[in-house]
PDB file of C-alpha atoms in Angstrom:
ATOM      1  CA  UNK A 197     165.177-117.476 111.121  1.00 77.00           C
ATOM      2  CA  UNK A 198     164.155-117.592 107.500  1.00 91.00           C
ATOM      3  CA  UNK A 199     166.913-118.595 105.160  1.00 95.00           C
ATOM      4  CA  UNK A 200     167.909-120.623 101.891  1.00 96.00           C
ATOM      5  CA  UNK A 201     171.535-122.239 101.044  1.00 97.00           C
ATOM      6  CA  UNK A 202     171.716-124.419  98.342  1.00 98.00           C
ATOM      7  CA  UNK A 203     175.348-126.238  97.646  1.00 98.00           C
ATOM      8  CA  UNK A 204     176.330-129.064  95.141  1.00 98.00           C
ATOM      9  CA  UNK A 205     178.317-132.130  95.809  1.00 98.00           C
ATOM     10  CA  UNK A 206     180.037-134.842  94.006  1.00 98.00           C
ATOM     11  CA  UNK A 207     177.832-137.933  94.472  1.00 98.00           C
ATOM     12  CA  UNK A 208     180.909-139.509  96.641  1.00 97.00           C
ATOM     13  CA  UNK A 209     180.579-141.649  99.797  1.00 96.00           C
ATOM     14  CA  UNK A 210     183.973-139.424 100.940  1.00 95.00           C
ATOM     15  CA  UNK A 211     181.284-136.200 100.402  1.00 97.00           C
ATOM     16  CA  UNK A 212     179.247-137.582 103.190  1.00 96.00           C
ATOM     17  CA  UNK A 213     181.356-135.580 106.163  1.00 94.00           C
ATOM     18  CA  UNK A 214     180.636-132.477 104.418  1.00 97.00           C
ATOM     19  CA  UNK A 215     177.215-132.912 103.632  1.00 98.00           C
ATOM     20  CA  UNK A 216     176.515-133.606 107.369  1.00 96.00           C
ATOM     21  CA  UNK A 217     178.597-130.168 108.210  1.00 97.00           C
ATOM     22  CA  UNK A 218     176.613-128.069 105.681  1.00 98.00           C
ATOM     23  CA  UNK A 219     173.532-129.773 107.351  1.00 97.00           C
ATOM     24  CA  UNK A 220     174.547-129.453 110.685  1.00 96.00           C
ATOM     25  CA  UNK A 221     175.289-125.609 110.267  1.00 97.00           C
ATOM     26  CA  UNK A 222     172.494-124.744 108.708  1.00 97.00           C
ATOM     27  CA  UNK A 223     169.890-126.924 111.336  1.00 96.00           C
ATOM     28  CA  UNK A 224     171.931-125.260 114.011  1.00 95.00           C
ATOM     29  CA  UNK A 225     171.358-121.649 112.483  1.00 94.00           C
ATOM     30  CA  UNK A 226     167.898-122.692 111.709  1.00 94.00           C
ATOM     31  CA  UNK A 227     167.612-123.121 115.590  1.00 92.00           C
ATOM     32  CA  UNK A 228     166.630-126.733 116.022  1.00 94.00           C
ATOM     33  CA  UNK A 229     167.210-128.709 119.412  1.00 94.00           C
ATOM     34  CA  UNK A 230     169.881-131.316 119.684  1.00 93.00           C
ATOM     35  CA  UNK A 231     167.481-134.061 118.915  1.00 93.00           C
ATOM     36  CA  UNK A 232     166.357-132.894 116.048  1.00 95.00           C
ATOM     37  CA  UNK A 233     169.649-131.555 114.079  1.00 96.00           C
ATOM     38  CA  UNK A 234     170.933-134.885 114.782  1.00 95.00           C
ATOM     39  CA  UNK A 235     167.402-136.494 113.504  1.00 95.00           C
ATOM     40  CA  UNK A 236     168.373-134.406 110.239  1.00 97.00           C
ATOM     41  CA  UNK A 237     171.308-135.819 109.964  1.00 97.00           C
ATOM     42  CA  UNK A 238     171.234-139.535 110.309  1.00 97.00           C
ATOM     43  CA  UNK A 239     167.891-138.958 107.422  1.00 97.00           C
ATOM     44  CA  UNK A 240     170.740-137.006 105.670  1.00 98.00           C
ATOM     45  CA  UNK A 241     173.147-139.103 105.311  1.00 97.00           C
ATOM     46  CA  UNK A 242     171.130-142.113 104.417  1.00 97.00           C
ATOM     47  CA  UNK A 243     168.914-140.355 101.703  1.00 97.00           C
ATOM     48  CA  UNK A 244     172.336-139.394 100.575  1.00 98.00           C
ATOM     49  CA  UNK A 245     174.077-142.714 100.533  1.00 96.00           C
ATOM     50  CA  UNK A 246     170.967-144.245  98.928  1.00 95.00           C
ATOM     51  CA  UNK A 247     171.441-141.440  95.986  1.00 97.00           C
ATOM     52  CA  UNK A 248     174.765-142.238  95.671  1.00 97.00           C
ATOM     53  CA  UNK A 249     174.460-145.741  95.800  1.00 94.00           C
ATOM     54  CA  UNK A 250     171.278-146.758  93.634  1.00 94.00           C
ATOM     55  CA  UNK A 251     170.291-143.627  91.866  1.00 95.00           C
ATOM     56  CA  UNK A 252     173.869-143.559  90.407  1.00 97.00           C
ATOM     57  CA  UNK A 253     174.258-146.830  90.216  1.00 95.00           C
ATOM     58  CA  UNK A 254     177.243-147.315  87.713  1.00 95.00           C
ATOM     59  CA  UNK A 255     177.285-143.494  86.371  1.00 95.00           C
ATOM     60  CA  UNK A 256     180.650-142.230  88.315  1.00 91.00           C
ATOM     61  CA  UNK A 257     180.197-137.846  87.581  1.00 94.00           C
ATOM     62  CA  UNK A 258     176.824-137.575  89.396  1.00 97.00           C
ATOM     63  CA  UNK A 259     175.974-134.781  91.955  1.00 98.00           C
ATOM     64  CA  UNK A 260     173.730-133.975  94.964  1.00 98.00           C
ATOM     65  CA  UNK A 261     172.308-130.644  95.000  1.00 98.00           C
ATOM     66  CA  UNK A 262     171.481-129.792  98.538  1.00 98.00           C
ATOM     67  CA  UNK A 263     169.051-127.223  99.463  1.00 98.00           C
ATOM     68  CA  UNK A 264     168.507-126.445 103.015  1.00 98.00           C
ATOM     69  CA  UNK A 265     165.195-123.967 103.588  1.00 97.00           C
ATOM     70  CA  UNK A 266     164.405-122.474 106.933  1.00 96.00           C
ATOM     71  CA  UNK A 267     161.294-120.417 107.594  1.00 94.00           C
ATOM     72  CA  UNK A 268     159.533-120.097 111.093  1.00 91.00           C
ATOM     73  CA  UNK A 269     157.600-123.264 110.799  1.00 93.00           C
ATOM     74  CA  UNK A 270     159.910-125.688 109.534  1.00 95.00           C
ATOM     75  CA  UNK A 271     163.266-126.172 108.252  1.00 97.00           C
ATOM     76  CA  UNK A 272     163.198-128.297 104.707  1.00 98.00           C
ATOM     77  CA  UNK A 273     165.710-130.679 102.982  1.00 98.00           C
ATOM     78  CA  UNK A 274     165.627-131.111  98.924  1.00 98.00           C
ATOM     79  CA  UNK A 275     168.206-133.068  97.231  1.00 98.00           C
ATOM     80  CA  UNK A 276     168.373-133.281  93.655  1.00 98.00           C
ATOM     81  CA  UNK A 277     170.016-135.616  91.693  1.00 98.00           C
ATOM     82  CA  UNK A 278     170.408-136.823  88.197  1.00 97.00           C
ATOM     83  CA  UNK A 279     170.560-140.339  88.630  1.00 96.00           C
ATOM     84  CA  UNK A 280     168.105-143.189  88.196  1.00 95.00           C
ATOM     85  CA  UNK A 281     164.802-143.406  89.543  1.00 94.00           C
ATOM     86  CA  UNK A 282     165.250-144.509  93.192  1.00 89.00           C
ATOM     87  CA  UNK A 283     161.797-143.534  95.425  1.00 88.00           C
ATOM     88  CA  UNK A 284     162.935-144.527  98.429  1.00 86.00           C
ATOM     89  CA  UNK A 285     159.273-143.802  99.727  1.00 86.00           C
ATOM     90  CA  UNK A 286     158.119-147.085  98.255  1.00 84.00           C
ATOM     91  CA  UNK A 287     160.705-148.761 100.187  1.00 86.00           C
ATOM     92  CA  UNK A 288     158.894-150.912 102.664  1.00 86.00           C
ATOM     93  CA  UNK A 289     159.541-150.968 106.166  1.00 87.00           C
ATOM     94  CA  UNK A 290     162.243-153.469 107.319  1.00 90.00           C
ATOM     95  CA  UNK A 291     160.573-156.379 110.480  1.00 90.00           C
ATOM     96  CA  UNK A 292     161.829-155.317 113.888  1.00 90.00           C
ATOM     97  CA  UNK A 293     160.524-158.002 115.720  1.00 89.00           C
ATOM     98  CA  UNK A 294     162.128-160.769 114.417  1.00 89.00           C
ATOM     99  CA  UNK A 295     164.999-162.933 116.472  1.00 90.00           C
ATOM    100  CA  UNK A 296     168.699-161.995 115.651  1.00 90.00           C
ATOM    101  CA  UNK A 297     168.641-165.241 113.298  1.00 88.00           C
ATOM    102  CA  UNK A 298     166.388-163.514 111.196  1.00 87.00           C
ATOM    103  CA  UNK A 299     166.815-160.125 111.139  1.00 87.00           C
ATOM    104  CA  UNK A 300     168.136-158.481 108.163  1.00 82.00           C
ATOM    105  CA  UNK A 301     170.373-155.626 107.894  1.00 76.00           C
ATOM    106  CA  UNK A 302     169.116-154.032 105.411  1.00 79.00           C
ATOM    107  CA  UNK A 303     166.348-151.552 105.283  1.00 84.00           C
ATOM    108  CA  UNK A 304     167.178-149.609 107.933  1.00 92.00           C
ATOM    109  CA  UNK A 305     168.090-146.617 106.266  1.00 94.00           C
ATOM    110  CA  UNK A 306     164.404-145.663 104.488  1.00 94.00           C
ATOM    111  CA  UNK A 307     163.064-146.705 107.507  1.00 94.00           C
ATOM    112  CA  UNK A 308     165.041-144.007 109.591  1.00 96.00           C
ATOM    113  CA  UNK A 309     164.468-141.490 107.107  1.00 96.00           C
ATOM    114  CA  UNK A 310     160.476-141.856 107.395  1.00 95.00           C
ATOM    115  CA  UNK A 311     160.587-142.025 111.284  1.00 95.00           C
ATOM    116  CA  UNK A 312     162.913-139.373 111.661  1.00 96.00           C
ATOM    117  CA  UNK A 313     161.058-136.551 109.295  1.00 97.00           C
ATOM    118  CA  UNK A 314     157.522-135.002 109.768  1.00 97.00           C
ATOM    119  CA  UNK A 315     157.553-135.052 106.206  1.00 97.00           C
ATOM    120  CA  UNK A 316     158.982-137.320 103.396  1.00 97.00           C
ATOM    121  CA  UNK A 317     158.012-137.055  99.879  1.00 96.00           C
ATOM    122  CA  UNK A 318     159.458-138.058  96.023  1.00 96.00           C
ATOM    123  CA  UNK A 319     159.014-136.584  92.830  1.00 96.00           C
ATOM    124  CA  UNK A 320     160.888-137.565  89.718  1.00 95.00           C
ATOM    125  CA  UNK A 321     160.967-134.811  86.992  1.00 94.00           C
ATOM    126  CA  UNK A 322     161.737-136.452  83.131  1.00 93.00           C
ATOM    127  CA  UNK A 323     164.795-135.411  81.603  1.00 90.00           C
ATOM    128  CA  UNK A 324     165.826-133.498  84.786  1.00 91.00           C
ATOM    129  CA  UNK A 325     166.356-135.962  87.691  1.00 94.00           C
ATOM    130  CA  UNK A 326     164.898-136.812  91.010  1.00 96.00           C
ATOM    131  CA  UNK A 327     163.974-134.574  93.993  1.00 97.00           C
ATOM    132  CA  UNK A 328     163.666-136.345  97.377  1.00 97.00           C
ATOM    133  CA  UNK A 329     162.461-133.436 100.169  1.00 98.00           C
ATOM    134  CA  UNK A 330     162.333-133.263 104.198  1.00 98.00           C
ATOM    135  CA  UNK A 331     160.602-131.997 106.446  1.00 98.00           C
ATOM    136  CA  UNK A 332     161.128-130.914 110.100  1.00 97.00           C
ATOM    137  CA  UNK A 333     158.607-129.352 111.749  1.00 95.00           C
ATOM    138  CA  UNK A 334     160.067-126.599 114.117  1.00 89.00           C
ATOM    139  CA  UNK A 335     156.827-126.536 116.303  1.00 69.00           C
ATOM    140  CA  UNK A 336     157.507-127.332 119.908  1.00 61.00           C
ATOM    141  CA  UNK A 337     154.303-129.267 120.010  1.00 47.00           C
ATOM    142  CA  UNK A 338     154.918-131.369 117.123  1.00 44.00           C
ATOM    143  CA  UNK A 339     154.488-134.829 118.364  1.00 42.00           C
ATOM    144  CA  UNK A 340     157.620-136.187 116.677  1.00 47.00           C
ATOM    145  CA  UNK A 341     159.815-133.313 117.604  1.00 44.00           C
ATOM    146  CA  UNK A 342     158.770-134.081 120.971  1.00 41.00           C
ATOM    147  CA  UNK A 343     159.841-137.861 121.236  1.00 41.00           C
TER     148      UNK A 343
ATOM    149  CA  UNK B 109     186.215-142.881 112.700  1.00 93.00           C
ATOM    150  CA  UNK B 110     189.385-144.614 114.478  1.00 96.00           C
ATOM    151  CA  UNK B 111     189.536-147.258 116.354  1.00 97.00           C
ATOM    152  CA  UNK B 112     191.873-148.911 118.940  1.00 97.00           C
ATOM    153  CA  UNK B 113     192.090-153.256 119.331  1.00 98.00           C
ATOM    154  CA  UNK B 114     193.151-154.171 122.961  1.00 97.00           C
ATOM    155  CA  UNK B 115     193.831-157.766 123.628  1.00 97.00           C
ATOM    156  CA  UNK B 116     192.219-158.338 127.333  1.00 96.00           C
ATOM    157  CA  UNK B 117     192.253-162.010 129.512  1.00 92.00           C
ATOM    158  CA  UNK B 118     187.924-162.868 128.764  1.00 93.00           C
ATOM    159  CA  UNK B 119     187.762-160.689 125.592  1.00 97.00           C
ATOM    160  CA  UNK B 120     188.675-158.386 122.943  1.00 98.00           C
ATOM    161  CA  UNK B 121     187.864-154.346 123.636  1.00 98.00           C
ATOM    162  CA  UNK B 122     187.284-152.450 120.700  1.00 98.00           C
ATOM    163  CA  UNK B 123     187.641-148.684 121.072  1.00 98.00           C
ATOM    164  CA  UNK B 124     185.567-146.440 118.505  1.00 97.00           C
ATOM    165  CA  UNK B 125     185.852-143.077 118.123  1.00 97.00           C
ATOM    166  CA  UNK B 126     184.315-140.151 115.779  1.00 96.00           C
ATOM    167  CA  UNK B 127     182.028-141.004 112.630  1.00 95.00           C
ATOM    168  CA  UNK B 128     180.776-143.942 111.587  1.00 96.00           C
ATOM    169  CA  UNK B 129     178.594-143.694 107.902  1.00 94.00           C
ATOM    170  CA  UNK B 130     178.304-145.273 105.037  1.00 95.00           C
ATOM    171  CA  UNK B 131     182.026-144.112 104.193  1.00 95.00           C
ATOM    172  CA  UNK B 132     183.048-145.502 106.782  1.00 96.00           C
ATOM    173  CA  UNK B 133     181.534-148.387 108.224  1.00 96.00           C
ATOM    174  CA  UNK B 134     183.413-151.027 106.091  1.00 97.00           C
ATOM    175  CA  UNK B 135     186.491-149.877 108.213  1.00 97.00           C
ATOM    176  CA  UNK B 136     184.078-150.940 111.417  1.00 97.00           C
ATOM    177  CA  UNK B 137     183.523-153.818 109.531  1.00 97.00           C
ATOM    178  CA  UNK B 138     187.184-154.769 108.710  1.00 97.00           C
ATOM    179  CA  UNK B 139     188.432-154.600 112.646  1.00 97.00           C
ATOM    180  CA  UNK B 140     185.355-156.664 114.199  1.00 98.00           C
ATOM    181  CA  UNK B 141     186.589-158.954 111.287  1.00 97.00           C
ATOM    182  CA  UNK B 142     189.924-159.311 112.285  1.00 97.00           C
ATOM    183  CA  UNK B 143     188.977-160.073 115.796  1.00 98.00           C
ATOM    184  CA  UNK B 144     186.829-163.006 114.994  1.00 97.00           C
ATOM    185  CA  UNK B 145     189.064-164.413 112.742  1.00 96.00           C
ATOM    186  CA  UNK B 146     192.396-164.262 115.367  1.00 96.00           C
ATOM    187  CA  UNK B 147     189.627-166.564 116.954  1.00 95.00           C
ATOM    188  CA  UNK B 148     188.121-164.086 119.500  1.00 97.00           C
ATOM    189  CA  UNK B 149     184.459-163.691 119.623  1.00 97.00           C
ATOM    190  CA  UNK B 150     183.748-162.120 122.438  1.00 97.00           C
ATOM    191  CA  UNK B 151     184.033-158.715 122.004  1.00 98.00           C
ATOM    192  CA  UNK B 152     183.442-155.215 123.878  1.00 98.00           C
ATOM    193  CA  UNK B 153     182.542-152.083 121.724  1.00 98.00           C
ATOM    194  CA  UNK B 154     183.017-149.246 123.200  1.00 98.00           C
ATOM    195  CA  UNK B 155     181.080-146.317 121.916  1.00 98.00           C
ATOM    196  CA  UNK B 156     181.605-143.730 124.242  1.00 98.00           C
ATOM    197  CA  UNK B 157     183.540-141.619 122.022  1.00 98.00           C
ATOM    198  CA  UNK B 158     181.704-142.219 119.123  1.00 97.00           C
ATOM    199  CA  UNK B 159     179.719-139.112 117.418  1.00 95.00           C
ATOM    200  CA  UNK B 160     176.943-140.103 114.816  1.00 94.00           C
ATOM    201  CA  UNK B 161     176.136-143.378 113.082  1.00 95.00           C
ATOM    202  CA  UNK B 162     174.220-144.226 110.601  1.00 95.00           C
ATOM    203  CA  UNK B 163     172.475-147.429 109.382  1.00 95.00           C
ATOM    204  CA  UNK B 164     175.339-148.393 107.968  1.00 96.00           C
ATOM    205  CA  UNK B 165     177.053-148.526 110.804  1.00 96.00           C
ATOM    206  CA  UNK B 166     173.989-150.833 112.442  1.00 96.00           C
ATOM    207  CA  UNK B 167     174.404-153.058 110.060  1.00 95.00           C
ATOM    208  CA  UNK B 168     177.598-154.044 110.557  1.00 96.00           C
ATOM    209  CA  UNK B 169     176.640-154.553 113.964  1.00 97.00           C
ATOM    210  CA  UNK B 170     173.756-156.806 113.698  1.00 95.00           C
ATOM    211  CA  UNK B 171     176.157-158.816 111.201  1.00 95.00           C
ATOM    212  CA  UNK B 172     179.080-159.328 113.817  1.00 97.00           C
ATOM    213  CA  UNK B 173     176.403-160.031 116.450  1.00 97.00           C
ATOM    214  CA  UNK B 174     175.245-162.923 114.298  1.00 95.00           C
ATOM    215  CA  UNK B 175     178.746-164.009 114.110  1.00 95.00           C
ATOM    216  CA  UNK B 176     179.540-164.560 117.459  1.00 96.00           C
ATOM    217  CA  UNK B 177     176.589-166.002 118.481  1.00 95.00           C
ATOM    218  CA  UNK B 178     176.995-168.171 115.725  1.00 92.00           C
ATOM    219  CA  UNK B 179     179.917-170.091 117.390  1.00 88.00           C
ATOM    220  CA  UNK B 180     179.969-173.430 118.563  1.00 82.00           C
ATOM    221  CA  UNK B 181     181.185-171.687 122.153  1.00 84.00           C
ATOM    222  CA  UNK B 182     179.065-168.955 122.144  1.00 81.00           C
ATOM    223  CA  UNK B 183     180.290-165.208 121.579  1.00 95.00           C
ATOM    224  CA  UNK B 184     178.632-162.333 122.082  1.00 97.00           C
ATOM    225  CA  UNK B 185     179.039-158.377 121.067  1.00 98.00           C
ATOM    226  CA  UNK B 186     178.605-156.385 124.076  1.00 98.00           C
ATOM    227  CA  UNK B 187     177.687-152.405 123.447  1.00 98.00           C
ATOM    228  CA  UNK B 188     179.515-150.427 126.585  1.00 98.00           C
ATOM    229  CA  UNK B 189     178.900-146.928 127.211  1.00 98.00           C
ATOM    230  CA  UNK B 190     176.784-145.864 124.217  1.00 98.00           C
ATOM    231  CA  UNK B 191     175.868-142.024 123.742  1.00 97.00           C
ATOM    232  CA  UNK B 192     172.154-141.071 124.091  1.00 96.00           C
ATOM    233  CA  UNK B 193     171.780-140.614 120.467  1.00 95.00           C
ATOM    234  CA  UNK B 194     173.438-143.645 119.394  1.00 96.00           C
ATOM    235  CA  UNK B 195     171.123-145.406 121.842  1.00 97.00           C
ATOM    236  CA  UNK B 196     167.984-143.884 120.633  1.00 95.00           C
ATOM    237  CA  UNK B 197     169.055-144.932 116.949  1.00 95.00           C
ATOM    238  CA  UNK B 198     169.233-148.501 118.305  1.00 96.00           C
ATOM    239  CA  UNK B 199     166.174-148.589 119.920  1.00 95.00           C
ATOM    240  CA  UNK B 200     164.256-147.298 116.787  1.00 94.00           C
ATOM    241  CA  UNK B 201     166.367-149.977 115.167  1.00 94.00           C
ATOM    242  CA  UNK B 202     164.757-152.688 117.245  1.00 94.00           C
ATOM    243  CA  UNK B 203     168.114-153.703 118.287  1.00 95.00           C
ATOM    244  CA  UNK B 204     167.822-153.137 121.632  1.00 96.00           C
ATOM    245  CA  UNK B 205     166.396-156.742 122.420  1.00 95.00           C
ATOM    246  CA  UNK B 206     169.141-158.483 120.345  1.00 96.00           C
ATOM    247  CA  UNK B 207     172.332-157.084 122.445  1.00 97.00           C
ATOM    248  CA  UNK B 208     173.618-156.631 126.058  1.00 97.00           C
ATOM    249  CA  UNK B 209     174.201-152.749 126.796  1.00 98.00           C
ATOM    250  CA  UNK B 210     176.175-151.870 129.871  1.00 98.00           C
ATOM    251  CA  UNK B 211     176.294-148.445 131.192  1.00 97.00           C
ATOM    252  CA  UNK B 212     180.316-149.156 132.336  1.00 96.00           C
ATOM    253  CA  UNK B 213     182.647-150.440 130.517  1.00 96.00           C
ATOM    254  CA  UNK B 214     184.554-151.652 133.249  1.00 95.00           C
ATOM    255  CA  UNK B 215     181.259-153.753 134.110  1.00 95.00           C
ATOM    256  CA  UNK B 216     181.313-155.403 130.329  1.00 96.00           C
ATOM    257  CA  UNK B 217     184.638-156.614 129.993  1.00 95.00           C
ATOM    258  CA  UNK B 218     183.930-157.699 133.602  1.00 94.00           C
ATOM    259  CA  UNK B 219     180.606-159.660 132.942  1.00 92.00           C
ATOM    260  CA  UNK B 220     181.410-160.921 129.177  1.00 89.00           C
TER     261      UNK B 220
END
């Protein structure tokens, strides 16, 4: 089903529920399995916690535009927000190997986003804000809808 | 997310329910807390009823894990009954190798 709904948020960690039940709705009307409209999710709500917690670090009135685009290929994610530059794309990729001493806890997140999305990608447009977009493929034979 | 403490004879069972984010994991955070510091650190986490997390959420788990271990007598954070989809976000996690995961809870507050 081919579709667009676009809603803004306050930039809040409380926003987070209803974020995830716009998302949900719309993955769910978009006709995505299980696995994947949770997939979209969890790479929801941590590309926006990271907004709200580095690209607006210590500005209090930001938003989150959320746009949620389905066509018969793929359904697509684009937040926007106002904030400072935060490409979470250049984030690199936390060790998963080491021993519990070692690990650290932080990382994760990106790291998610990346494995859970066919397709991650940044832009940052001056004066206007940053636009963060995701992909899910809704091909059957898409290797990573698959896993 | 809620959660419910119960005070049992090997360990401490720690009952989590609904959604666990980056909203609300310092409230995860807060009741593994309390257990450890009443002294307890061996403690079973029972995710049965609990509905998405996020890396937040992971976090504090890897953090208690550390903490119990961590003890001169030896704790450990057991994971009991965890969803599919919360399992599948700890094995892309790598966290898999780092913590015991029983199918029953029954059988974790048995074998802690």
């Amino acid at each position: 089903m081919s579709f667009k709904k676009v809603v803004v948020f306050p930039a809040k960690l409380e926003n987070l529920a209803a974020i995830d039940a716009l998302i949900k709705s719309t993955a769910e009307l978009a006709g995505l399995d299980a696995r994947s409209i949770y997939a979209i999710r969890v790479a929801t709500e941590e590309a926006c916690s990271n907004i709200i917690r580095h690209a607006y670090q210590g500005i209090e009135d930001g938003t989150i535009e959320c746009g949620c685009y389905s066509n018969m290929d793929s359904f697509t994610l684009v937040f926007r927000d106002s904030g400072h530059v935060f490409d979470l794309t250049g984030v690199p990729s936390p060790d998963l190997d080491s021993c519990l001493e070692d690990r650290k806890a932080g990382g994760l997140g990106v790291y998610f986003i990346k494995q859970l999305m066919d397709e991650v990608s940044f832009e940052h447009i001056p004066g206007t804000g940053n636009v963060l977009t995701l992909v899910k493929y809704l091909t059957p034979d898409s290797e990573k809808s698959s896993t | 997310m809620e959660y419910i403490v119960e005070k049992l004879k090997h360990c401490d069972l720690l009952s989590i329910s609904g959604r666990i984010d980056s909203q609300s994991a310092p409230e995860l955070s807060e009741a593994l807390d309390k257990i450890m510091e009443s002294g307890q650190h061996k403690i079973v986490l029972d995710m049965s009823e609990i509905e998405f997390i996020s890396s937040a959420g992971l976090r504090i788990l890897i953090n208690a894990q550390k903490k119990c271990k961590q003890q001169l007598v030896a704790g450990e954070l057991v994971l009991a009954a965890v969803p599919e989809r919360v399992h599948e976000a700890l094995d892309m996690a790598g966290f898999l190798p780092l913590f015991t995961i029983e199918d029953e809870l029954t059988h974790a507050v048995g074998n802690i």
